[in-house]
Amino acid sequence: MELKVEQDNCLGCGVCVVACPINVSISPEVAGGHGSKTEEVIMMVENGVIKLFSPNKCTKCGTCQLFCPTDAIWLE
Amino acid sequence: MVSNTKEVKDLDFDVTRSADEERKLAFKDEVCIGCGICEKVCPVEAIELGDVGAIVRTEADEAKICVDENKCVLCGMCSVGCPVDALEFTIDGESIKNMDVYPQYLSSAEIDDETCIYCKACEAACPREAITIARELPEREKLVTGEIEIDKDTCIYCGVCEEMCPADAITMDSKIPTSADPSVASDINVDTDKCVYCLICKKSCPVDAIMAACRTCSYGEYDLDPADAEIKGSSFIDDDLCVRCGWCEEICPVDAAKVKKPFKGEIIVDQDKCSTCGACVDICPCDVYSFPQPDESGQIVDKVFKDETYCIYCGACENVCPVDAIEVKRTDVDYTPTKSKSWKNKMESLKT
């Protein structure tokens, strides 16, 4: 399985960024709803849409997909 | 003559090979809990555990494990190692579960119908929906006794009793009054099969047209047979789905359910590492995990709550936890003895 994004669907809400447990362990401030301080995280919102930075760190837990309101991020 | 036939079907698959004897490995994805024990015990690394967290949580159309048929030597170890019988291994059509030479987990779940009161608590609690309780309730009219009669000459057919009756035992045949027949109803009747002699109709009747008496307290022991109050039923545990988690045994109010688990162990959750993603809550086949709710606002509770009473120490949660916050230790594996040293070593290797 692979992490995929569809930027056309993304509203830039950032829920996946703060829900991702790996993101939280890399950049703890995202757990509080802040943007990540580092590009080491799996995904971030850039220019209003989601962008994958380090998808290789993904452990495929499916949390981002569960929370995304617009099917903009998923595992396939 | 030696011939090989291989067949792989959608999520469930079969690997078959025929030589002197026909050996066949079949997989049931629906039964699989994604624990990964098969991957660990396979001596030839033919089994790969999929991304179980994502597969289960997003209901992906993908099998939880993948078997490389070119590597599989059809030894049957994965089938013996599987704690939920998702992998079935047969030799010449006979399951190795029935062969004494192969080790088997010592585990079981049963409900004693003699003790069971058919309350259905286990059916509601079973995380795998493996339990069905069929029950036959007593007839209500055999549990109450009394007398009731409506004096139709006094009755003004107001319908108050019909509306008040909690057992829906009174029916009034309403009609529109005409000059030829200026009445509001043609008839009123009490169904004594439904009436429980609560006397609400009698008390609420504005013209005292109802004569009723309840005999249950005063003459119940003469009028009623205690055998009529008995609840009959039967219980059924679907062995395919049951994972021996012990929910039924814990929730049963009369100790009718008995569960024997194959593993003993311990779960260690690092609350600091946990980021409450809920992967363990969703993957656990035994509903061991839940998110605790604070009693009052501002109270700090654990990020994730576990109750090991229901745990089978399969290790599925440890596999899916993205931040390695869970450690599952298996200290004891209960299985039938085997003469084979390699099989014994394999079973012992499940201890961590």
Short mmCIF file of C-alpha atoms in Angstrom, two decimals:
data_model
loop_
_atom_site.label_atom_id
_atom_site.label_comp_id
_atom_site.label_asym_id
_atom_site.label_seq_id
_atom_site.Cartn_x
_atom_site.Cartn_y
_atom_site.Cartn_z
CA MET A 1 0.00 0.00 0.00
CA GLU A 2 1.10 3.51 -0.78
CA LEU A 3 0.12 6.92 0.57
CA LYS A 4 -1.55 9.05 -2.09
CA VAL A 5 -2.91 12.60 -2.23
CA GLU A 6 -5.25 14.41 -4.60
CA GLN A 7 -4.55 18.11 -4.26
CA ASP A 8 -7.65 19.03 -6.29
CA ASN A 9 -9.81 17.55 -3.50
CA CYS A 10 -7.85 19.15 -0.64
CA LEU A 11 -9.34 22.08 1.28
CA GLY A 12 -6.11 22.66 3.17
CA CYS A 13 -7.77 22.06 6.56
CA GLY A 14 -4.68 20.26 7.87
CA VAL A 15 -6.58 17.62 9.84
CA CYS A 16 -4.37 14.85 8.38
CA VAL A 17 -1.26 16.76 9.41
CA VAL A 18 -2.28 16.93 13.07
CA ALA A 19 -3.93 13.47 13.17
CA CYS A 20 -0.92 11.59 11.78
CA PRO A 21 0.78 9.83 14.71
CA ILE A 22 4.14 9.86 12.94
CA ASN A 23 3.94 13.62 12.35
CA VAL A 24 3.28 14.09 16.06
CA SER A 25 6.32 12.05 17.00
CA ILE A 26 8.52 14.02 14.59
CA SER A 27 7.18 17.48 15.37
CA PRO A 28 5.21 17.42 18.66
CA GLU A 29 3.65 20.89 18.21
CA VAL A 30 1.34 19.55 15.47
CA ALA A 31 -0.55 17.61 18.17
CA GLY A 32 -1.70 20.98 19.48
CA GLY A 33 -2.96 22.00 16.06
CA HIS A 34 0.08 24.02 15.00
CA GLY A 35 1.85 23.70 11.68
CA SER A 36 4.98 21.59 11.66
CA LYS A 37 8.28 23.33 12.33
CA THR A 38 10.18 20.94 10.11
CA GLU A 39 9.81 19.41 6.67
CA GLU A 40 10.82 16.06 8.16
CA VAL A 41 7.12 15.20 8.67
CA ILE A 42 5.16 12.97 6.27
CA MET A 43 2.79 15.65 5.03
CA MET A 44 2.14 19.39 5.44
CA VAL A 45 -0.20 21.98 4.01
CA GLU A 46 1.69 24.17 1.57
CA ASN A 47 0.09 27.05 -0.34
CA GLY A 48 -3.31 25.91 0.89
CA VAL A 49 -3.09 22.28 -0.21
CA ILE A 50 -1.64 19.07 1.18
CA LYS A 51 1.80 18.00 0.05
CA LEU A 52 3.75 14.84 0.86
CA PHE A 53 7.26 15.47 2.19
CA SER A 54 8.44 12.11 3.60
CA PRO A 55 5.86 9.48 2.58
CA ASN A 56 8.50 6.77 3.14
CA LYS A 57 8.05 7.30 6.91
CA CYS A 58 4.38 6.27 6.68
CA THR A 59 3.51 3.04 8.58
CA LYS A 60 0.12 2.75 6.86
CA CYS A 61 -2.08 3.03 9.93
CA GLY A 62 -4.84 4.74 7.92
CA THR A 63 -5.49 7.57 10.44
CA CYS A 64 -5.18 10.39 7.87
CA GLN A 65 -7.65 8.68 5.55
CA LEU A 66 -10.15 8.22 8.39
CA PHE A 67 -10.09 11.92 9.27
CA CYS A 68 -9.86 13.56 5.82
CA PRO A 69 -13.26 15.11 5.06
CA THR A 70 -12.73 15.29 1.29
CA ASP A 71 -10.97 12.02 0.33
CA ALA A 72 -7.85 14.00 -0.55
CA ILE A 73 -5.45 11.57 1.18
CA TRP A 74 -5.63 7.80 1.16
CA LEU A 75 -3.74 4.50 1.11
CA GLU A 76 -3.90 2.41 -2.04
CA MET B 1 3.73 -39.00 -11.07
CA VAL B 2 4.20 -35.64 -9.40
CA SER B 3 2.01 -32.75 -10.40
CA ASN B 4 1.63 -29.30 -8.99
CA THR B 5 -1.51 -27.25 -9.15
CA LYS B 6 -1.69 -23.76 -7.75
CA GLU B 7 -4.69 -21.61 -7.45
CA VAL B 8 -5.07 -18.12 -5.99
CA LYS B 9 -8.53 -16.66 -5.54
CA ASP B 10 -9.43 -13.08 -4.58
CA LEU B 11 -8.89 -12.32 -0.89
CA ASP B 12 -9.18 -15.89 0.29
CA PHE B 13 -6.66 -18.11 -1.39
CA ASP B 14 -5.74 -21.73 -1.78
CA VAL B 15 -2.29 -23.13 -2.41
CA THR B 16 -2.44 -26.75 -3.55
CA ARG B 17 0.24 -29.21 -4.51
CA SER B 18 -0.21 -32.87 -5.33
CA ALA B 19 2.44 -35.53 -5.08
CA ASP B 20 2.07 -38.80 -3.18
CA GLU B 21 -0.31 -36.89 -0.99
CA GLU B 22 -2.30 -33.77 -1.70
CA ARG B 23 -1.39 -30.86 0.57
CA LYS B 24 -3.52 -27.77 0.59
CA LEU B 25 -3.36 -24.45 2.43
CA ALA B 26 -6.51 -22.33 2.47
CA PHE B 27 -6.86 -18.82 3.88
CA LYS B 28 -10.00 -17.09 5.17
CA ASP B 29 -9.43 -13.36 5.18
CA GLU B 30 -12.65 -12.67 7.08
CA VAL B 31 -11.45 -14.79 10.00
CA CYS B 32 -7.87 -13.40 9.98
CA ILE B 33 -7.20 -10.92 12.80
CA GLY B 34 -3.94 -9.64 11.31
CA CYS B 35 -1.74 -10.72 14.24
CA GLY B 36 1.19 -11.73 12.04
CA ILE B 37 2.01 -14.93 13.95
CA CYS B 38 1.94 -16.88 10.64
CA GLU B 39 4.57 -14.54 9.24
CA LYS B 40 6.75 -15.15 12.32
CA VAL B 41 6.45 -18.95 12.30
CA CYS B 42 6.85 -19.54 8.55
CA PRO B 43 10.22 -21.33 8.19
CA VAL B 44 10.73 -20.18 4.59
CA GLU B 45 9.57 -16.57 4.82
CA ALA B 46 6.76 -17.19 2.36
CA ILE B 47 4.20 -15.15 4.27
CA GLU B 48 4.10 -11.38 4.36
CA LEU B 49 1.76 -9.48 6.64
CA GLY B 50 0.04 -6.64 4.79
CA ASP B 51 -0.60 -3.11 6.04
CA VAL B 52 -3.22 -4.47 8.41
CA GLY B 53 -3.96 -1.14 10.08
CA ALA B 54 -4.90 0.54 6.84
CA ILE B 55 -6.65 -2.57 5.44
CA VAL B 56 -8.93 -2.95 8.47
CA ARG B 57 -9.57 0.75 9.15
CA THR B 58 -10.25 1.79 5.56
CA GLU B 59 -11.98 -1.49 4.65
CA ALA B 60 -9.55 -1.85 1.76
CA ASP B 61 -10.16 -4.63 -0.74
CA GLU B 62 -6.89 -6.32 0.05
CA ALA B 63 -5.96 -9.55 1.88
CA LYS B 64 -4.33 -9.13 5.29
CA ILE B 65 -1.57 -11.59 4.47
CA CYS B 66 0.16 -12.51 1.26
CA VAL B 67 1.64 -15.96 0.61
CA ASP B 68 4.34 -16.44 -1.98
CA GLU B 69 3.31 -19.80 -3.47
CA ASN B 70 6.76 -20.25 -4.98
CA LYS B 71 8.33 -20.14 -1.53
CA CYS B 72 5.62 -22.00 0.39
CA VAL B 73 6.67 -25.58 1.12
CA LEU B 74 3.23 -26.55 2.45
CA CYS B 75 4.55 -27.58 5.87
CA GLY B 76 1.47 -26.38 7.75
CA MET B 77 3.27 -24.42 10.46
CA CYS B 78 1.31 -21.23 9.74
CA SER B 79 -1.94 -23.14 10.16
CA VAL B 80 -0.87 -24.50 13.54
CA GLY B 81 0.45 -21.09 14.59
CA CYS B 82 -2.72 -19.20 13.61
CA PRO B 83 -4.62 -18.58 16.86
CA VAL B 84 -7.97 -18.12 15.08
CA ASP B 85 -7.96 -20.84 12.41
CA ALA B 86 -7.80 -18.44 9.47
CA LEU B 87 -5.32 -20.75 7.76
CA GLU B 88 -6.51 -24.27 7.19
CA PHE B 89 -4.02 -26.91 6.15
CA THR B 90 -5.19 -30.25 4.83
CA ILE B 91 -3.37 -33.41 3.78
CA ASP B 92 -5.39 -35.59 1.43
CA GLY B 93 -8.48 -33.64 2.41
CA GLU B 94 -8.05 -34.09 6.15
CA SER B 95 -7.33 -31.09 8.35
CA ILE B 96 -4.15 -31.36 10.41
CA LYS B 97 -6.24 -30.08 13.33
CA ASN B 98 -7.49 -33.65 13.57
CA MET B 99 -4.03 -35.21 13.49
CA ASP B 100 -2.40 -35.93 16.86
CA VAL B 101 1.15 -35.69 15.47
CA TYR B 102 0.70 -31.95 14.92
CA PRO B 103 0.59 -29.67 17.96
CA GLN B 104 -2.61 -27.73 18.60
CA TYR B 105 -3.38 -24.78 20.82
CA LEU B 106 -5.30 -25.70 23.92
CA SER B 107 -8.11 -23.20 23.74
CA SER B 108 -11.87 -23.35 23.85
CA ALA B 109 -15.03 -21.40 24.49
CA GLU B 110 -18.33 -22.87 25.54
CA ILE B 111 -21.64 -21.90 27.04
CA ASP B 112 -23.37 -24.36 29.35
CA ASP B 113 -27.05 -24.44 28.32
CA GLU B 114 -28.01 -25.93 31.71
CA THR B 115 -26.74 -22.82 33.53
CA CYS B 116 -27.48 -20.21 30.84
CA ILE B 117 -30.45 -17.95 31.54
CA TYR B 118 -30.45 -16.61 27.96
CA CYS B 119 -29.99 -12.96 28.98
CA LYS B 120 -28.06 -12.30 25.74
CA ALA B 121 -25.34 -10.26 27.49
CA CYS B 122 -22.63 -12.38 25.81
CA GLU B 123 -24.27 -11.93 22.40
CA ALA B 124 -24.16 -8.15 22.84
CA ALA B 125 -20.59 -8.15 24.21
CA CYS B 126 -18.91 -10.57 21.80
CA PRO B 127 -16.53 -8.42 19.74
CA ARG B 128 -16.60 -10.93 16.87
CA GLU B 129 -20.39 -11.40 16.81
CA ALA B 130 -19.71 -15.11 17.17
CA ILE B 131 -22.48 -15.82 19.69
CA THR B 132 -26.14 -16.39 18.91
CA ILE B 133 -28.63 -16.90 21.70
CA ALA B 134 -32.05 -18.17 20.64
CA ARG B 135 -34.68 -17.86 23.34
CA GLU B 136 -38.36 -18.61 23.68
CA LEU B 137 -40.15 -16.34 26.13
CA PRO B 138 -43.10 -17.50 28.26
CA GLU B 139 -46.60 -16.52 27.22
CA ARG B 140 -47.63 -13.40 29.08
CA GLU B 141 -51.17 -14.59 29.84
CA LYS B 142 -49.76 -17.56 31.75
CA LEU B 143 -47.90 -15.29 34.17
CA VAL B 144 -50.91 -13.28 35.36
CA THR B 145 -54.38 -14.19 36.57
CA GLY B 146 -57.50 -12.11 37.06
CA GLU B 147 -60.92 -11.20 35.74
CA ILE B 148 -62.11 -8.35 33.57
CA GLU B 149 -65.40 -7.40 32.00
CA ILE B 150 -66.80 -4.24 30.42
CA ASP B 151 -70.44 -3.44 31.12
CA LYS B 152 -71.40 -2.41 27.59
CA ASP B 153 -74.72 -0.86 28.76
CA THR B 154 -72.93 1.58 31.06
CA CYS B 155 -69.97 2.19 28.69
CA ILE B 156 -70.12 5.52 26.86
CA TYR B 157 -67.40 4.48 24.36
CA CYS B 158 -65.15 7.41 25.19
CA GLY B 159 -62.03 5.37 24.33
CA VAL B 160 -60.13 6.43 27.48
CA CYS B 161 -59.42 2.82 28.51
CA GLU B 162 -58.22 1.92 25.01
CA GLU B 163 -55.79 4.85 25.04
CA MET B 164 -54.59 4.18 28.60
CA CYS B 165 -54.14 0.38 28.38
CA PRO B 166 -50.35 -0.29 28.56
CA ALA B 167 -50.76 -3.77 27.11
CA ASP B 168 -52.91 -2.72 24.13
CA ALA B 169 -55.51 -5.25 25.29
CA ILE B 170 -58.60 -3.09 24.72
CA THR B 171 -59.93 -2.40 21.23
CA MET B 172 -62.87 -0.19 20.45
CA ASP B 173 -64.52 -0.33 17.04
CA SER B 174 -65.02 3.40 16.43
CA LYS B 175 -67.51 4.68 13.88
CA ILE B 176 -69.03 7.95 12.74
CA PRO B 177 -72.46 8.52 14.34
CA THR B 178 -75.37 8.72 11.87
CA SER B 179 -78.97 9.75 12.42
CA ALA B 180 -79.98 6.10 12.06
CA ASP B 181 -77.35 4.91 14.54
CA PRO B 182 -76.15 7.83 16.70
CA SER B 183 -73.37 5.92 18.51
CA VAL B 184 -69.59 6.59 18.38
CA ALA B 185 -68.58 2.93 18.45
CA SER B 186 -70.10 -0.37 17.50
CA ASP B 187 -68.30 -2.49 20.08
CA ILE B 188 -65.53 -2.64 22.71
CA ASN B 189 -63.58 -5.74 23.72
CA VAL B 190 -60.79 -6.87 26.00
CA ASP B 191 -58.25 -9.39 24.75
CA THR B 192 -57.59 -11.49 27.88
CA ASP B 193 -54.44 -12.95 26.27
CA LYS B 194 -52.91 -9.49 26.40
CA CYS B 195 -54.52 -8.09 29.61
CA VAL B 196 -52.19 -8.04 32.64
CA TYR B 197 -54.92 -6.99 35.12
CA CYS B 198 -53.15 -3.77 36.04
CA LEU B 199 -56.59 -2.14 36.55
CA ILE B 200 -55.63 1.14 34.89
CA CYS B 201 -58.74 0.91 32.68
CA LYS B 202 -60.96 0.41 35.72
CA LYS B 203 -59.46 3.37 37.55
CA SER B 204 -59.57 5.69 34.56
CA CYS B 205 -63.11 4.84 33.32
CA PRO B 206 -65.23 7.98 33.84
CA VAL B 207 -68.49 5.98 34.18
CA ASP B 208 -67.25 2.94 36.15
CA ALA B 209 -68.19 0.55 33.37
CA ILE B 210 -65.25 -1.78 33.89
CA MET B 211 -65.26 -4.59 36.42
CA ALA B 212 -61.80 -6.00 36.90
CA ALA B 213 -59.79 -7.76 39.59
CA CYS B 214 -56.25 -9.01 39.72
CA ARG B 215 -55.81 -12.43 41.34
CA THR B 216 -52.04 -12.73 40.84
CA CYS B 217 -51.00 -11.82 44.42
CA SER B 218 -53.77 -13.53 46.30
CA TYR B 219 -54.45 -16.65 44.21
CA GLY B 220 -51.36 -16.75 41.98
CA GLU B 221 -49.99 -19.87 43.63
CA TYR B 222 -53.20 -21.77 42.80
CA ASP B 223 -53.91 -20.24 39.36
CA LEU B 224 -50.39 -20.18 37.94
CA ASP B 225 -47.87 -22.90 37.17
CA PRO B 226 -44.24 -21.80 37.80
CA ALA B 227 -43.17 -24.03 34.89
CA ASP B 228 -45.01 -21.63 32.55
CA ALA B 229 -42.60 -18.85 33.54
CA GLU B 230 -39.54 -20.77 32.38
CA ILE B 231 -37.44 -19.24 29.58
CA LYS B 232 -36.27 -21.86 27.10
CA GLY B 233 -33.44 -21.39 24.68
CA SER B 234 -30.15 -22.48 23.23
CA SER B 235 -26.75 -20.92 22.70
CA PHE B 236 -24.40 -21.17 19.75
CA ILE B 237 -20.77 -20.10 19.37
CA ASP B 238 -19.46 -19.84 15.83
CA ASP B 239 -16.07 -21.54 16.20
CA ASP B 240 -14.78 -19.91 13.02
CA LEU B 241 -15.29 -16.39 14.37
CA CYS B 242 -14.58 -16.97 18.10
CA VAL B 243 -11.12 -15.78 19.17
CA ARG B 244 -11.41 -16.99 22.82
CA CYS B 245 -11.18 -13.44 24.15
CA GLY B 246 -13.23 -14.15 27.25
CA TRP B 247 -15.80 -11.35 26.96
CA CYS B 248 -18.65 -13.86 27.29
CA GLU B 249 -17.15 -15.38 30.43
CA GLU B 250 -16.60 -11.96 32.02
CA ILE B 251 -20.03 -10.54 31.24
CA CYS B 252 -22.10 -13.65 32.02
CA PRO B 253 -24.08 -13.05 35.24
CA VAL B 254 -24.44 -16.78 36.00
CA ASP B 255 -20.98 -18.09 35.01
CA ALA B 256 -22.38 -20.18 32.15
CA ALA B 257 -19.58 -19.27 29.71
CA LYS B 258 -16.13 -20.76 30.04
CA VAL B 259 -13.16 -19.68 27.92
CA LYS B 260 -9.69 -21.16 27.76
CA LYS B 261 -7.11 -18.93 26.10
CA PRO B 262 -4.04 -20.30 24.27
CA PHE B 263 -1.60 -17.58 25.43
CA LYS B 264 -0.70 -15.84 28.65
CA GLY B 265 1.19 -12.58 28.67
CA GLU B 266 1.27 -8.90 29.34
CA ILE B 267 0.68 -5.67 27.40
CA ILE B 268 2.79 -2.62 28.13
CA VAL B 269 1.49 0.69 26.77
CA ASP B 270 3.75 3.72 26.76
CA GLN B 271 1.25 6.52 27.42
CA ASP B 272 3.87 9.17 26.59
CA LYS B 273 4.50 7.79 23.12
CA CYS B 274 0.80 7.21 22.34
CA SER B 275 -0.66 9.81 20.02
CA THR B 276 -4.26 8.54 20.26
CA CYS B 277 -4.54 7.63 16.57
CA GLY B 278 -6.85 4.75 17.51
CA ALA B 279 -5.20 2.11 15.33
CA CYS B 280 -5.03 -0.35 18.27
CA VAL B 281 -8.67 0.34 19.19
CA ASP B 282 -9.75 -0.45 15.63
CA ILE B 283 -7.53 -3.48 15.03
CA CYS B 284 -7.94 -5.35 18.34
CA PRO B 285 -10.17 -8.39 17.72
CA CYS B 286 -11.05 -8.52 21.43
CA ASP B 287 -12.06 -4.91 22.19
CA VAL B 288 -9.26 -4.64 24.75
CA TYR B 289 -8.63 -0.96 24.04
CA SER B 290 -10.86 2.07 24.41
CA PHE B 291 -10.44 5.81 24.86
CA PRO B 292 -11.16 6.83 28.46
CA GLN B 293 -13.54 9.71 29.13
CA PRO B 294 -12.64 12.16 31.94
CA ASP B 295 -15.19 12.35 34.78
CA GLU B 296 -14.97 16.12 34.86
CA SER B 297 -13.56 18.75 32.52
CA GLY B 298 -9.87 19.45 32.99
CA GLN B 299 -9.12 16.00 34.41
CA ILE B 300 -6.18 14.32 32.70
CA VAL B 301 -6.79 10.66 31.87
CA ASP B 302 -4.66 8.03 30.15
CA LYS B 303 -4.50 8.45 26.38
CA VAL B 304 -5.66 4.92 25.75
CA PHE B 305 -7.22 2.45 28.18
CA LYS B 306 -6.66 -1.32 28.11
CA ASP B 307 -8.26 -4.19 29.97
CA GLU B 308 -6.14 -7.31 29.64
CA THR B 309 -9.00 -9.50 30.89
CA TYR B 310 -10.10 -9.72 27.27
CA CYS B 311 -6.64 -9.89 25.66
CA ILE B 312 -5.49 -12.98 23.77
CA TYR B 313 -1.93 -11.61 23.37
CA CYS B 314 -2.05 -12.03 19.60
CA GLY B 315 0.11 -8.95 19.09
CA ALA B 316 -1.97 -7.30 16.35
CA CYS B 317 -1.96 -3.98 18.26
CA GLU B 318 1.82 -3.97 18.58
CA ASN B 319 2.13 -4.49 14.81
CA VAL B 320 -0.16 -1.61 13.85
CA CYS B 321 0.92 0.98 16.41
CA PRO B 322 2.68 3.61 14.25
CA VAL B 323 4.71 5.02 17.15
CA ASP B 324 5.77 1.75 18.85
CA ALA B 325 3.88 2.61 22.01
CA ILE B 326 2.64 -0.95 22.58
CA GLU B 327 4.60 -4.00 23.60
CA VAL B 328 2.88 -7.38 23.79
CA LYS B 329 4.70 -10.04 25.78
CA ARG B 330 3.71 -13.71 25.48
CA THR B 331 4.94 -15.59 28.53
CA ASP B 332 3.11 -18.85 28.06
CA VAL B 333 1.82 -20.85 25.08
CA ASP B 334 -0.47 -23.75 25.82
CA TYR B 335 -0.40 -26.50 23.18
CA THR B 336 -0.67 -30.25 22.86
CA PRO B 337 2.65 -32.14 22.98
CA THR B 338 4.49 -33.07 19.81
CA LYS B 339 7.43 -35.40 19.21
CA SER B 340 8.97 -33.13 16.60
CA LYS B 341 11.70 -30.94 18.05
CA SER B 342 11.48 -28.34 15.28
CA TRP B 343 7.72 -27.94 15.76
CA LYS B 344 8.20 -27.68 19.50
CA ASN B 345 10.90 -25.04 19.01
CA LYS B 346 8.56 -23.13 16.72
CA MET B 347 5.75 -23.14 19.28
CA GLU B 348 8.18 -22.08 22.01
CA SER B 349 9.47 -19.26 19.80
CA LEU B 350 6.07 -17.57 20.16
CA LYS B 351 7.07 -16.70 23.72
CA THR B 352 8.74 -13.33 23.92
#
